[in-house]
Amino acid sequence: MIIKPKIRGFICTTAHPGGCAAHVNRQIDYIKESPSIQGAKKVLVIGASTGYGLASRIAASFGMGADTIGVSYERPASEGRTASAGWYNTVAFEESARAAGYIAESINGDAFSHEIKQETLKLVKEKLGKVDLIVYSVASPRRTHPDTGETFNSVLKPIGQPFSDKTVNTNTGVVSEITLEPATEEEIENTITVMGGEDWSLWLKALEEADLLAEGVTTLAYSYIGPEITEAIYRKGTIGQAKNDLEATAHTLTKQLERYDGKAYVSVNKALVTQSSSAIPVVPLYISLLFKVMKEKGLHEGCIEQAQRLFGKLYSGATVETDEEGRIRLDNWEMRADVQQAVQEAWSGITTENVSERGDLEQYRLDFLQLFGFGFDEIDYELDVNPDIQ
Ligand code: NAI
């Protein structure tokens, strides 16, 4: 099969196995070139196949020498259709990690379900024994509740009043005004059910009940705050309510983990191009302006640089530095006053005509393509490849 990108709105419906492997291997190379970290050795990553979860898994194995089990929900190849990028990433990660001598096992299925939790516990027991780090990095538009079978959908909407601002079609470069209607109470609740902390705590409960938590265990989940520009749609919107819930869950989990001398942290990460963030209105325009500013200031990072910095902070041996809410702040460079001021200046008066000059749309598009294994110079996209790899 000759595989080319097929972009529909903010998703790409194809993925390239060789390109996804190149993407994974670049991240592995970055970690191998970074100083190694004495940290976790037995790691479970939930949401391990793309974005921050994949980077965390790579940094755990190649940076800390950890054996890993990854859970994700990806599509295998089928008649005439490529697998999803996360599928290919997982195959590539397992291959490289095993070749380097690490245990790397993966489970593909719905992490929200009791069945996948039980299947994972069995595998953890068999392959890892107890775990000393659990990274929760699931991003999903829906969740079927394991007890009731009811399916909830999350929405990306403002709360209280309509919100209008500029957005960009990253494919065409057209900047336009968008108005989003506020969420209903039910939509807010549903978004919290999908993206809040409940499933994270169900995972910890299941691991504890199965006696799979090691002494000194750490668990991590990822959050975002962001600037005033995205506040109405992000932090003060429906997804922000879910993140408040996730952050509150860290405090509850830390209390529960006291008997293991363990700790639950939320890390507030930088805005980056991932399959999830590209679906949020307004955010891709903000990200393309932010990238330009951060690159100019030599502060630009991707998921893998963030994961490496996170484990460096977590396992430095010193007290883990947090903000007054107990959160680790990996967004400190994004939120620096000089960075935000420059983004704000670029934002005011942004139009289709000046967006390419004020923002880094090229980088945005390349990052987006690379999420699906496209845009790598070392890959010949004219070659016939087998999409069905396991
Ligand atoms: P992503 O879309 O790249 O990754 C999502 C992961 O969740 C994938 O591995 C996917 O297979 C897995 N997943 C989705 N539904 C699942 C299910 N039902 N069962 C098992 N696995 C499932 O997303 P990204 O951006 O890496 O997000 C991860 C976390 O990082 C989220 O909490 C997000 O809010 C947070 N974050 C993201 C930022 C960004 O700019 N992308 C910034 C700061 C935080």
XYZ file of C-alpha atoms and ligand atoms in Angstrom:
434
model
C 0.000 0.000 0.000
C 1.262 3.507 -0.789
C 0.263 5.630 2.179
C -0.308 9.371 1.951
C -1.882 11.698 4.520
C -5.667 12.100 4.278
C -6.581 15.080 6.397
C -10.227 15.655 7.351
C -10.556 18.785 9.478
C -8.391 18.269 12.526
C -7.768 14.556 12.032
C -5.694 12.534 9.641
C -7.379 9.256 8.755
C -4.215 7.484 7.589
C -0.907 6.783 9.306
C 2.463 5.591 8.022
C 4.117 2.691 9.888
C 7.682 3.620 8.905
C 7.109 7.286 9.660
C 5.578 6.520 13.054
C 8.628 4.372 13.834
C 10.860 7.294 12.810
C 8.884 9.577 15.148
C 9.287 7.137 18.050
C 12.971 6.570 17.329
C 13.733 10.288 17.217
C 12.243 10.577 20.696
C 14.257 7.569 21.862
C 17.440 9.156 20.446
C 16.715 12.400 22.279
C 16.409 10.530 25.575
C 19.515 8.447 24.946
C 21.483 11.650 24.429
C 20.125 13.183 27.653
C 21.575 12.427 31.079
C 20.057 9.259 32.549
C 17.868 9.526 35.640
C 17.769 7.265 38.680
C 14.042 6.866 39.057
C 11.208 4.445 38.505
C 11.943 0.924 37.273
C 8.489 -0.622 36.860
C 6.124 1.713 35.075
C 2.516 1.517 33.951
C 1.424 4.140 31.417
C -2.290 4.482 30.719
C -2.763 6.355 27.436
C 0.684 5.250 26.240
C 0.508 5.330 22.449
C 0.689 9.003 21.437
C 1.447 12.497 22.761
C 2.482 12.926 26.377
C 1.843 9.298 27.361
C 4.092 7.911 24.636
C 6.833 10.417 25.492
C 6.550 9.448 29.169
C 6.892 5.782 28.292
C 9.957 6.446 26.129
C 11.570 8.631 28.815
C 10.813 5.992 31.464
C 12.466 3.142 29.544
C 15.354 4.848 27.821
C 16.004 7.519 30.468
C 15.412 5.567 33.684
C 15.898 2.002 32.462
C 12.319 1.062 33.309
C 10.273 -1.901 32.217
C 6.889 -0.687 31.024
C 3.349 -1.777 30.358
C 1.323 0.582 28.189
C -2.442 0.719 27.794
C -4.036 2.486 24.850
C -7.013 2.307 22.536
C -5.882 2.126 18.940
C -7.152 0.770 15.635
C -5.353 -2.085 13.872
C -5.138 -2.086 10.082
C -8.118 -3.524 8.243
C -9.020 -4.135 4.622
C -7.773 -1.090 2.697
C -7.219 0.977 5.851
C -4.055 1.761 7.743
C -3.834 1.250 11.480
C -3.955 4.364 13.667
C -0.706 6.181 14.466
C -0.798 5.026 18.087
C -0.893 1.417 16.902
C 2.271 1.858 14.843
C 3.947 3.870 17.611
C 3.337 1.062 20.074
C 4.770 -1.586 17.732
C 7.851 0.588 17.127
C 8.341 1.343 20.822
C 8.069 -2.304 21.836
C 10.576 -3.330 19.205
C 13.190 -0.763 20.244
C 12.642 -1.192 23.972
C 12.895 -4.980 23.788
C 16.007 -4.746 21.619
C 17.526 -2.570 24.349
C 16.715 -5.222 26.951
C 13.635 -3.696 28.611
C 10.316 -5.395 29.183
C 7.720 -3.624 27.005
C 4.211 -5.054 26.947
C 1.071 -3.367 25.704
C -2.669 -3.755 26.035
C -5.044 -2.367 23.450
C -8.565 -1.711 24.676
C -10.828 0.619 26.624
C -8.947 1.711 29.754
C -12.242 2.904 31.265
C -13.621 -0.643 31.392
C -13.308 -3.112 34.268
C -12.187 -5.801 31.791
C -9.129 -3.908 30.529
C -8.171 -2.956 34.091
C -8.307 -6.614 35.130
C -6.366 -7.716 32.059
C -3.709 -5.084 32.817
C -3.422 -6.093 36.477
C -2.797 -9.672 35.405
C -0.061 -8.582 33.021
C 1.513 -6.231 35.593
C 1.640 -9.082 38.122
C 3.148 -11.452 35.581
C 5.692 -9.128 33.962
C 6.509 -6.353 36.424
C 5.484 -7.406 39.899
C 4.701 -4.166 41.731
C 4.758 -0.803 39.957
C 6.583 2.255 41.234
C 5.212 4.772 38.718
C 1.782 5.028 37.142
C 1.321 7.688 34.460
C -2.282 8.489 33.577
C -2.375 10.240 30.182
C -5.723 9.301 28.648
C -7.409 11.918 26.467
C -10.747 10.841 25.074
C -13.903 12.454 23.737
C -16.107 9.844 25.417
C -16.260 7.363 28.272
C -18.546 4.444 28.904
C -18.988 4.162 32.647
C -17.833 0.721 33.793
C -20.612 0.284 36.369
C -23.655 1.622 34.549
C -22.697 1.100 30.897
C -23.809 4.667 30.188
C -21.705 6.556 27.625
C -20.784 10.188 28.321
C -19.417 12.642 25.756
C -17.083 15.483 26.640
C -17.494 18.893 25.009
C -15.090 21.795 24.477
C -17.293 24.765 25.300
C -17.228 27.936 27.379
C -19.305 28.192 30.539
C -21.891 30.849 31.387
C -21.794 32.921 28.220
C -20.970 32.617 24.539
C -17.334 33.138 23.638
C -16.065 34.692 20.408
C -12.489 34.888 19.278
C -10.170 34.159 16.422
C -9.293 30.691 15.237
C -7.254 29.345 12.359
C -7.892 26.570 9.907
C -4.408 25.093 10.099
C -4.802 23.403 6.708
C -5.725 26.529 4.740
C -4.223 29.199 6.993
C -7.526 31.120 7.023
C -8.087 33.067 10.238
C -11.730 33.590 11.123
C -13.941 34.587 14.006
C -15.626 31.761 15.863
C -18.466 31.928 18.379
C -19.067 29.074 20.765
C -22.273 28.715 22.729
C -21.972 27.970 26.453
C -22.299 24.422 27.735
C -25.356 23.185 29.578
C -25.012 21.894 33.158
C -25.296 18.359 31.813
C -22.493 18.912 29.315
C -20.245 20.251 32.078
C -20.975 17.207 34.246
C -20.403 14.832 31.344
C -17.048 16.425 30.497
C -15.954 15.975 34.122
C -17.062 12.329 33.966
C -14.937 11.754 30.855
C -11.810 13.839 31.529
C -11.900 14.333 35.323
C -10.139 12.193 37.902
C -12.584 9.330 38.466
C -10.956 6.835 36.145
C -7.477 7.689 37.439
C -8.606 6.880 40.976
C -10.329 3.673 39.795
C -6.992 2.560 38.334
C -5.203 3.262 41.603
C -7.909 1.469 43.571
C -7.661 -1.591 41.317
C -3.855 -1.650 41.600
C -4.041 -1.297 45.375
C -6.644 -4.066 45.721
C -4.430 -6.362 43.671
C -1.449 -5.439 45.896
C 0.553 -4.146 42.944
C 1.725 -0.808 44.367
C 5.368 -0.628 45.420
C 6.643 1.230 48.469
C 7.252 4.877 47.532
C 4.968 4.646 44.493
C 4.310 7.789 42.445
C 1.389 8.470 40.152
C 1.130 11.285 37.651
C -1.620 12.823 35.525
C -1.375 15.741 33.116
C -3.182 19.049 33.122
C -3.112 22.390 31.359
C -3.754 25.953 32.476
C -2.751 28.336 29.685
C -3.076 32.089 29.236
C -5.981 34.532 29.150
C -6.338 34.082 25.365
C -7.541 30.503 25.750
C -9.091 30.848 29.215
C -12.756 30.977 28.176
C -12.455 27.845 26.057
C -9.926 26.011 28.180
C -9.366 26.653 31.854
C -12.693 28.366 32.535
C -14.506 26.146 30.052
C -15.828 22.601 30.352
C -12.403 20.962 30.009
C -11.062 23.245 32.759
C -13.753 21.917 35.114
C -12.571 18.400 34.326
C -8.973 19.464 35.014
C -10.038 20.958 38.389
C -11.516 17.577 39.212
C -8.344 15.781 38.081
C -6.201 18.095 40.205
C -8.431 17.548 43.264
C -8.099 13.796 42.684
C -4.313 14.097 43.086
C -4.828 15.322 46.651
C -7.232 12.485 47.477
C -4.877 9.917 45.969
C -1.888 11.287 47.883
C -3.802 10.665 51.129
C -4.640 7.133 50.000
C -1.020 6.466 49.089
C 0.336 7.534 52.491
C 0.598 3.913 53.614
C 3.043 3.313 50.762
C 4.837 6.573 51.412
C 3.591 7.352 47.917
C 2.471 10.487 46.140
C 0.087 11.572 43.374
C 1.012 14.577 41.267
C -0.570 16.549 38.514
C 1.934 18.026 36.125
C 0.803 21.112 34.244
C 2.349 20.705 30.819
C 3.028 22.960 27.880
C 0.536 23.397 25.016
C 1.656 21.154 22.171
C 0.339 19.727 18.935
C -1.249 16.369 19.696
C -4.294 14.622 18.323
C -6.251 15.923 21.305
C -5.131 19.560 21.359
C -5.740 20.032 17.619
C -9.453 19.425 18.256
C -9.796 22.441 20.568
C -11.025 25.637 18.872
C -8.740 28.722 19.169
C -5.894 26.642 20.712
C -4.084 25.785 17.405
C -3.824 29.508 16.576
C -2.448 30.195 20.034
C 0.000 27.280 19.684
C 1.326 28.510 16.342
C 2.001 31.995 17.766
C 3.489 30.479 20.924
C 5.837 28.212 18.941
C 7.271 31.132 17.045
C 7.946 33.111 20.221
C 9.355 30.147 22.149
C 11.622 29.126 19.273
C 12.955 32.670 18.956
C 13.740 32.663 22.665
C 15.318 29.188 22.517
C 12.637 27.782 24.817
C 10.732 25.503 22.465
C 10.035 21.953 23.662
C 8.044 18.977 22.404
C 6.441 16.133 24.397
C 9.721 14.276 24.800
C 11.651 17.269 26.160
C 8.791 17.874 28.605
C 8.758 14.232 29.735
C 12.509 14.284 30.312
C 12.294 17.530 32.290
C 9.410 16.107 34.336
C 11.266 12.959 35.396
C 14.325 15.066 36.150
C 12.266 17.126 38.600
C 10.460 14.139 40.046
C 13.539 12.041 40.734
C 16.198 14.651 41.485
C 16.385 13.489 45.089
C 15.357 16.938 46.311
C 11.828 17.893 47.354
C 9.673 18.062 44.232
C 9.042 21.690 43.404
C 5.333 22.517 43.033
C 3.074 25.571 42.971
C 0.811 26.472 45.893
C -1.795 23.973 44.643
C 0.757 21.161 44.718
C 1.105 20.971 40.916
C 4.379 20.466 39.052
C 4.721 23.337 36.558
C 6.280 22.278 33.266
C 4.462 25.176 31.639
C 6.754 27.653 33.406
C 8.520 28.662 30.166
C 5.254 28.950 28.218
C 3.798 31.141 30.941
C 6.832 33.410 31.355
C 5.738 37.048 31.248
C 7.957 37.951 28.262
C 6.693 34.945 26.275
C 3.052 35.712 26.980
C 3.473 39.393 26.221
C 4.963 38.595 22.821
C 2.153 36.119 22.051
C -0.459 38.659 23.129
C 1.065 41.287 20.824
C 1.045 38.849 17.903
C -2.548 37.851 18.703
C -4.010 41.349 18.496
C -4.759 42.171 14.904
C -3.996 38.674 13.621
C -5.435 38.020 10.164
C -5.160 35.480 7.352
C -2.646 37.827 5.692
C -0.235 38.125 8.608
C -0.639 34.738 10.354
C 2.259 33.072 8.545
C 4.600 35.853 9.517
C 3.419 36.237 13.135
C 2.988 32.557 13.854
C 4.748 29.336 13.036
C 2.038 27.602 11.025
C 4.695 25.632 9.161
C 5.912 24.056 12.404
C 2.337 23.410 13.473
C 1.574 21.622 10.187
C 4.785 19.613 10.321
C 4.166 18.577 13.931
C 0.622 17.586 12.994
C 1.756 15.507 10.000
C 4.479 13.866 12.056
C 1.889 12.722 14.616
C 0.722 10.376 11.862
C 4.164 9.426 10.560
C 4.310 11.877 7.641
C 6.798 14.628 6.890
C 9.970 12.685 7.712
C 12.797 13.248 5.196
C 14.220 9.793 5.834
C 11.015 8.061 4.700
C 10.212 7.423 1.038
C 6.467 7.912 0.877
C 6.264 6.551 -2.676
C 7.251 3.059 -1.525
C 4.708 0.295 -1.187
C 4.512 -0.698 2.505
C 2.630 -3.317 4.487
C 0.154 -1.463 6.719
C -0.725 -4.564 8.710
C 2.068 -4.792 11.255
C 1.578 -6.281 14.699
P -3.235 12.169 22.826
O -4.511 12.234 22.070
O -1.961 12.279 22.072
O -3.156 10.777 23.654
C -4.254 10.180 24.226
C -3.924 8.762 24.656
O -5.082 8.227 25.319
C -3.616 7.796 23.499
O -2.602 6.898 23.900
C -4.928 7.013 23.337
O -4.787 5.697 22.791
C -5.374 6.943 24.787
N -6.796 6.674 24.949
C -7.850 7.431 24.553
N -9.007 6.828 24.918
C -8.657 5.682 25.554
C -9.389 4.631 26.164
N -10.719 4.636 26.206
N -8.697 3.591 26.668
C -7.333 3.538 26.619
N -6.590 4.528 26.105
C -7.252 5.581 25.575
O -3.362 13.254 23.964
P -2.337 14.183 24.782
O -2.453 15.552 24.248
O -1.025 13.537 24.919
O -3.071 14.213 26.204
C -2.684 13.442 27.321
C -2.929 14.242 28.585
O -2.088 15.405 28.550
C -4.370 14.757 28.705
O -4.747 14.721 30.048
C -4.238 16.196 28.243
O -5.246 17.022 28.744
C -2.877 16.545 28.831
N -2.236 17.750 28.284
C -2.127 17.937 26.930
C -1.571 19.109 26.441
C -1.453 19.370 24.974
O -1.202 20.508 24.589
N -1.597 18.383 24.138
C -1.063 20.152 27.356
C -1.140 19.811 28.739
C -1.740 18.657 29.178
